[in-house]
Every structure is written in C-alpha cells, then in structure tokens.
Amino acid sequence: MTELGERGETLLKTLIELYITEGQPVGSRTLARHTDLNLSPATIRNVMSDLEDLGLIQSPHTSAGRIPTQQGYRLFVDSLLTIKPLNSEAVENIQSRLTTESDPQALLASVSEVLSKVTHFAGLILIPGRENALLRQIEFLKLSDDRVLTIMITDDGRVQNRVIPTDRPYSESELTQAANYFNGTYVGSSLASVRRALLGEMKTDSDTMHEIMKTAVTVAGKFFDEEENDRDDVVLTGEENLLNIPDLCQIDTLQKLFDAFKTKQDLLDLLDRSMRVNGISIFIGEESGYRALDDVSVVTAPYETDGSIVGTLGVIGPTRMDYEEVIPIVDITARLLSGALSGRHLTESDSSG
Amino acid sequence: MTELGERGETLLKTLIELYITEGQPVGSRTLARHTDLNLSPATIRNVMSDLEDLGLIQSPHTSAGRIPTQQGYRLFVDSLLTIKPLNSEAVENIQSRLTTESDPQALLASVSEVLSKVTHFAGLILIPGRENALLRQIEFLKLSDDRVLTIMITDDGRVQNRVIPTDRPYSESELTQAANYFNGTYVGSSLASVRRALLGEMKTDSDTMHEIMKTAVTVAGKFFDEEENDRDDVVLTGEENLLNIPDLCQIDTLQKLFDAFKTKQDLLDLLDRSMRVNGISIFIGEESGYRALDDVSVVTAPYETDGSIVGTLGVIGPTRMDYEEVIPIVDITARLLSGALSGRHLTESDSSG
DNA sequence: TATAGCACTCGAAACCATCGAGTGCTAGGG
DNA sequence: CCCTAGCACTCGATGGTTTCGAGTGCTATA
C-alpha cells in the first residue's frame, strides 16, 4: 500500500473524528478549520483526493464532503487512534457491579448489562461452556413415573437442571442409589471426561453391569446427551439502545440485526472466533462476514479465569462509533471481570450432599 | 349511545375488515363494492358520516377514506367480529410444542414462542409466582468460606438456586445437617407459609435455638429474602416481529415499546390485571393506559392449572391486527396450555435426597 | 329514502428554479 | 516542488407550482 505521509494521517484521523462526532460528511473547509496544520482548503482537497484514491474515504455524492470507508476505519483503529482516558464514573460503575454480584451466572449477565449502559450500545458476553468444569454433585429426583428431575452442580458454582423422560418408572431409592454411585465414580472429573466415560459405559455389554449402575448411566446419559448442556451461550443486553441510533434507522437493517440477536448463532460464532485472538478484536461493518452485522461494528475482548481465556465480552454499535472511547471501556471491563472471576472456584473438598 | 342500525354495523364491520387487510383508508366506493347491500357510494357516504359523528371512524384528511378509531375497534371486537375458524396447522403446531416439552419452565417459555411464531407478532406469557408451590427439598452447598449455594426444589418441578453470602464460614456437615433439619420441618409446606415461619423464627430469641436450627434459619432466611424469589415474571418472545410491521415504522414508537419490553414492569402489570378477568381481554391502543403500548393492541387469555387461574398469556401486535384470527389463537393456546399443565405435580411422596 | 350529479378539498407526485456546500482543475507564487 | 487562489461545475436540499385523482359533502330528484 502506498505510503500515506504524516499529513495524510493527521487529516484522515481528524476527518474520522469529526465524522464520528458530527455524523455529517466533512468537507475540505471544515477539515481545514479543525486542524492546526494551517493548510488551505484547496490543499486539503488534494490530500483528500489522494485518500479517496487509496480507498480510505469516499463521498456519498459529488458535492458532499467525505466519509470514512470501512478501510478508513480499519486504518484508524489500527494505527491512528488516541485512546481517551477512561471515564472514571464508568469504571466505578463497572467495578461496583462486579463486586456486588456473587452468583457467577448473574455476574456475567450483569457485565453485559453494564457494557450496554456505559456505551449506550448493545453489550454482549460469551458465557463459556462447561466442558472443563469439574463435576461436584449430581442428583436424581422423581417427578412422576416417567419423568426424573436431574440436577448437576459444577465446581464453578453453576447449577443445571433438566427434566428427563424415562422409559420405565424408577423408585426413589433406586434413583438415590444411582446418584450416589454416580457421584462416587465421577465427582471431581471434568464434564468432558464424564461424557466420554458415559459413552463408553453405554456401549459396554449391559449384562455385566449392576442394575444401579445401569440406572445411573441411563439417566445421566440422557442428561449429558442434550446438546445445549454445555454449549457456549451468549447474553445480549441493551439491544433497544440500537433503535436510537440515527445510522441504523432503516427498518430492514434493524430487522436483520434483531433476527440475528434472536438466534444468536452468528454472535456466538463471532465471539468464539475472537476468543482465540489475544487482546481486543474489532470487526468493522462487513469485516465480520455476517450479513446481519454489515452495518454495525463489534468490539470484543477476551476475559480469563486464573490466567486462561474462558470467554469474550464486547459491544455492538454503529460503524460510526466512538472507538477511542468504546475500546478502553471494553478493555477495562474484560480486565476487571477477569480479576473478579479469579479465585472463585468452589472448595476442593468432598461433596457429600 | 345512538343506535347504529344493522346497516351501519355491517358497513362498520366490512370497513374495519378491509382496513385490517389492506392497511389503507377505505372510501365509499370501495366499501360499496365489498358489501352485498347494493347501495350506491353516495348512500354509503351518508352512513359513514354518521359513523364518524359517533366517533367510530375518522378520516386522516379531507379527501382520504376512513379508518377505524379506537372506539371503532372496540365496538368491532365487542360485538361485530366473526371468529375465523382456527388454522389447523397452527393448532397442531401449538399442540406438538406442548406435548414435547416436559420441563415446566421451558414449556411456558415455549408457549410464548409459539404464539409469536403463529401470529407473527410478539408473544408473551406471565409465569406465575411460586408462593403457592410446595417445598419439596432444599439443599445448602458450601462454595467458599463466605458463600453458600442454596438450591430449592418445589412440587411443580421448578428448581431455583442462589448464591448466599454468609457472615461466617460454615462447615459442610453443618450445612448438611441444617438442610436436613429444614427439610424435616418444612417439606410439604407452601413457600408462603415457609416464608412466614422463617420470619417468626428470626424474631425468636436465638438463645433458645439449637445451633443447627440457627444456621438453617439464617441461610434459608436470606434465600427467601430476595424479592425476585417468587415474583411473577413475564417471558416475551418475537419482539423482532414487530419491526416488520408497517404501522410501527416510527423509530420512537418502537423505542418506547422496546424500552417497556426491557423493564417488563408494564407488561407484568397489564397481564396481572387481565388475570383477574375471566376470559379473553383485549386492550386496544391507549386503552391499556401505558404510554409504551399506545400504538399497539394486546390480546390476552388466562390459563389454569387444575381449574384455578395461575397465569396469563397473550400477543402484542399492531392496533390494526386481525382480531378475528388472533383472538381464537390466543384462546385455544390458553386452553391447550391449561390442559397440558393439569396433573403435572410431582409425586406426593417423601423427598429424601 | 336512496341515488345521481357536481363542486370542492387535499395529499401525492412531478416538475422547476434556486441555493449553497463542496469539488476538480488550472494557473500562479513562494 | 509544494501550496494557494480562483473559478466553473456538480448535485442534493429546499421550496414553490402544477397536475392528478381519490374521496368527500351537498343538493336536487325519482
């Protein structure tokens, strides 16, 4: 790519900043006024023409000013932006939220909420799957002759319950014994390994198994079979904020967006991809590759527990968002959350219920 | 109110039906064509003028056709509409959903979903509080020195868990004994009475209480203290459907609406009110009394478990919705749900974990 | 009482002129 | 060689005018 020169960079930077705050195409005169280069509009025009040739800016029509292209934004966030000092009120807001909430699931959801409140865009967070969590306890409760309530607790303090339809009635004591057997065998193992073990058990010739074992394997097997069991999930908050944004006033754009919000699959994919990157990811407009997100930008940052990345959080806003403000907010939120999450595991002791 | 006459009623009815399907103000000529009264447009005009004087229809401007007013819709739904025969596909859709889902919480949520799918509007359902549910089992699990995970199971098969911060560390055996004591004392009581009993216990001079009892009362007390514990809740689905609706194309209208969807308080109030009515309730435009709902209509119907009303479900759509189709859908959904909910309680037996 | 006729109203659409912000280009100056 | 001033040009936005047509209200009449 052709070299830009310091002057070109300065002008591109101020042009984008102006466009972000004003929302109007910016012309050569305006740009001249808002820079301390002491250049005439005519000179600015020449530079702008170069910038346009490079594909960094464009004009909506002949006699309008210029607006940044996707590539312009990209260059801007990659090398031009000066991160704004963090709004301390926002930091306190985030911090206080993180310290008051002790239930881990509610904590993660509230992080999404605080992101949307602070940025006035939509906040989102990837809630990690539980394949690596350790089983702390499982319990089978008889609901009726053909339904068993299964409750599983993992060492990260999460509780999951599901009603399992059964082929035959189980007695309560049978279920209790099955749970005891199951707990005795698998407590302390990761859910992934429990799942593997169950698959193996189910293939085993069932004649060699004790009746109680069979019960445990059957019921727990169905429990673990449900896909969603340990799937990653996305919590999205503040979607309604996106309705105020003048850039997104087209109903069908919003429609696409909210449809994607409902299914969440695209969001999940995107967050999942960005989890493998170390540090902030920014997807500008069509960069994300999902149609529904063509007209927005997504800023994400991974968060960790005890040093390893477990999930991602972020913000969805208009492509014309104030990156210099949003980026540090997302960044600090991820850091604060990582801090709050560390040392949150259950005691490692036995788990007799 | 002045008598309308059969001819006036017929004309009002067809006018509203036309407006509902076409979305355009309907003029005298169109109305003349769509009725079998063999009247000339001029005559129709006279009648329309009367209807306008009665406040049932209005014209957006001098040379446009007429559209129904809120009062017009009201009269229409109260005494004019001919309920369409139910779309059998929709019924099967609802029915199959109700029979496949066995987890009661998921069942209620899926009803909201199916309502939105079938009507292409937003579905909503009031999920009843649990004050009348019976305690089946409670369990305390130590997470760390200052956090205890509390899990409560009720006879309707619902599981609720919450992390309780504690003042001092409790040992695991202490917590197990406390849970045993608590279960021994309160299993089978309604949550309302457990709450009352706990309030009493907490006032009692704690010197007279065994240490284990104190533990149980303290931890469970905090659990029951959280307001949301047994609050009614609203599940709302298919909000994004409302974005396609041409009548609701104004961003600020949508904004108001989605803000209300977020807080849910107004929806909860409305559903709560309509729960006290026996049968279908219809709130047209401003009738509901909530600003956010000024531009939409809400159709609701209560549903029951074993003969007594426990909640409400419904649909939110544009004021210009096809009431003749939506009303029976809401009605039949409520009936099917009531049927599916009856006989769903847990077995009444003991609850040794 | 219903109808036919007619003048009238008013929004929608098409058309036009004007205005002004902004551009590209070129010639000239440091 | 880079910068600047000047100038003609473009094109959307704005606002006024006209036309068109759907629909109305009124009145006379069968």
Short mmCIF file of C-alpha atoms in Angstrom, two decimals, chain A residues 102-105 113 116-117 136-137 139-145 147 149 151 153-165 172 176 180 237-245 248-251 254-255 258-259 262 343-347 349-353, chain B residues 102-105 113 116-117 136-137 139 141-145 147 149 151 153-165 172 176 180 237-245 248-251 254-256 258-259 262 343-347 349-353:
data_model
loop_
_atom_site.label_atom_id
_atom_site.label_comp_id
_atom_site.label_asym_id
_atom_site.label_seq_id
_atom_site.Cartn_x
_atom_site.Cartn_y
_atom_site.Cartn_z
CA SER A 102 -21.81 -13.04 43.74
CA ASP A 103 -23.73 -15.54 41.66
CA PRO A 104 -21.40 -16.30 38.75
CA GLN A 105 -24.07 -16.64 36.10
CA GLU A 113 -25.78 -5.04 31.02
CA SER A 116 -24.66 -1.53 27.29
CA LYS A 117 -25.41 1.07 29.95
CA ARG A 136 -19.28 -31.57 42.06
CA GLN A 137 -22.56 -33.34 42.53
CA GLU A 139 -28.87 -35.65 41.92
CA PHE A 140 -31.89 -37.54 40.51
CA LEU A 141 -35.36 -36.70 41.79
CA LYS A 142 -38.53 -38.50 40.82
CA LEU A 143 -41.14 -36.18 39.41
CA SER A 144 -43.59 -38.78 38.21
CA ASP A 145 -43.47 -42.31 36.87
CA ARG A 147 -40.03 -38.05 34.48
CA LEU A 149 -35.51 -34.23 37.54
CA ILE A 151 -29.67 -31.52 38.92
CA ILE A 153 -23.64 -28.82 40.23
CA THR A 154 -20.17 -27.97 38.97
CA ASP A 155 -17.18 -26.57 40.77
CA ASP A 156 -17.71 -23.14 39.26
CA GLY A 157 -20.90 -22.83 41.28
CA ARG A 158 -23.27 -23.30 38.41
CA VAL A 159 -26.38 -25.39 38.76
CA GLN A 160 -28.10 -27.02 35.84
CA ASN A 161 -31.33 -28.92 35.95
CA ARG A 162 -33.31 -30.77 33.38
CA VAL A 163 -36.36 -32.98 33.34
CA ILE A 164 -35.51 -36.36 31.83
CA PRO A 165 -38.25 -38.53 30.37
CA GLU A 172 -36.96 -43.01 44.69
CA THR A 176 -30.87 -42.09 45.22
CA ASN A 180 -24.70 -41.99 45.00
CA THR A 237 -28.28 -6.70 26.57
CA GLY A 238 -29.41 -3.24 25.57
CA GLU A 239 -30.49 -4.13 22.04
CA GLU A 240 -33.09 -1.41 22.37
CA ASN A 241 -30.29 1.16 22.50
CA LEU A 242 -29.62 0.46 18.86
CA LEU A 243 -33.03 1.78 17.94
CA ASN A 244 -31.98 5.37 18.80
CA ILE A 245 -29.03 5.36 16.53
CA LEU A 248 -29.40 2.42 11.89
CA CYS A 249 -32.72 4.00 11.08
CA GLN A 250 -33.56 1.63 8.25
CA ILE A 251 -36.11 -0.84 9.38
CA LEU A 254 -32.67 -3.41 12.20
CA GLN A 255 -34.77 -6.36 11.21
CA PHE A 258 -32.65 -8.35 15.60
CA ASP A 259 -33.21 -11.62 13.82
CA LYS A 262 -32.72 -13.84 18.40
CA GLY A 343 -10.28 -17.49 42.81
CA ARG A 344 -13.98 -18.12 42.50
CA HIS A 345 -13.91 -21.89 42.44
CA LEU A 346 -15.65 -23.99 45.00
CA THR A 347 -13.73 -25.52 47.80
CA SER A 349 -13.29 -30.83 49.29
CA ASP A 350 -15.56 -33.83 49.04
CA SER A 351 -19.16 -33.25 48.10
CA SER A 352 -21.38 -35.38 50.22
CA GLY A 353 -24.86 -33.88 49.78
CA SER B 102 -41.66 -31.62 29.65
CA ASP B 103 -39.71 -29.10 31.71
CA PRO B 104 -42.42 -26.78 33.05
CA GLN B 105 -40.38 -23.59 32.87
CA GLU B 113 -42.54 -18.56 21.35
CA SER B 116 -45.20 -15.27 18.28
CA LYS B 117 -44.47 -17.76 15.52
CA ARG B 136 -40.07 -30.40 48.08
CA GLN B 137 -36.45 -30.10 49.05
CA GLU B 139 -30.08 -28.03 49.91
CA LEU B 141 -23.72 -26.41 49.48
CA LYS B 142 -20.53 -24.72 50.55
CA LEU B 143 -18.92 -22.75 47.74
CA SER B 144 -16.27 -20.99 49.80
CA ASP B 145 -15.85 -19.69 53.33
CA ARG B 147 -20.64 -18.20 50.07
CA LEU B 149 -25.12 -22.25 47.24
CA ILE B 151 -30.96 -24.97 45.86
CA ILE B 153 -37.00 -27.64 44.52
CA THR B 154 -40.76 -27.23 44.55
CA ASP B 155 -43.52 -29.68 43.78
CA ASP B 156 -44.16 -28.10 40.39
CA GLY B 157 -40.75 -29.35 39.30
CA ARG B 158 -39.05 -25.99 39.31
CA VAL B 159 -35.54 -25.60 40.61
CA GLN B 160 -34.20 -22.36 41.94
CA ASN B 161 -30.68 -21.72 43.05
CA ARG B 162 -28.95 -18.75 44.54
CA VAL B 163 -25.55 -17.98 46.00
CA ILE B 164 -25.93 -16.68 49.54
CA PRO B 165 -23.13 -14.63 51.11
CA GLU B 172 -20.07 -28.82 55.10
CA THR B 176 -25.92 -30.75 55.56
CA ASN B 180 -31.85 -31.96 56.87
CA THR B 237 -40.76 -13.61 22.52
CA GLY B 238 -40.69 -12.48 18.92
CA GLU B 239 -40.24 -8.79 19.63
CA GLU B 240 -38.31 -8.61 16.39
CA ASN B 241 -41.50 -9.44 14.51
CA LEU B 242 -42.82 -6.02 15.42
CA LEU B 243 -40.06 -4.42 13.39
CA ASN B 244 -41.64 -5.58 10.12
CA ILE B 245 -44.95 -4.04 10.81
CA LEU B 248 -44.99 0.65 13.69
CA CYS B 249 -42.38 2.12 11.46
CA GLN B 250 -41.69 5.15 13.61
CA ILE B 251 -38.45 4.68 15.44
CA LEU B 254 -40.53 1.26 18.65
CA GLN B 255 -38.10 2.78 21.09
CA LYS B 256 -40.82 3.28 23.72
CA PHE B 258 -38.70 -1.92 23.38
CA ASP B 259 -37.86 0.03 26.50
CA LYS B 262 -36.78 -4.46 28.66
CA GLY B 343 -51.83 -33.20 36.58
CA ARG B 344 -48.24 -32.10 36.32
CA HIS B 345 -47.37 -32.05 40.01
CA LEU B 346 -44.64 -34.12 41.50
CA THR B 347 -45.44 -37.32 43.27
CA SER B 349 -44.18 -38.90 48.41
CA ASP B 350 -41.38 -38.13 50.82
CA SER B 351 -38.34 -36.34 49.48
CA SER B 352 -35.23 -37.91 50.88
CA GLY B 353 -32.43 -36.68 48.66
#
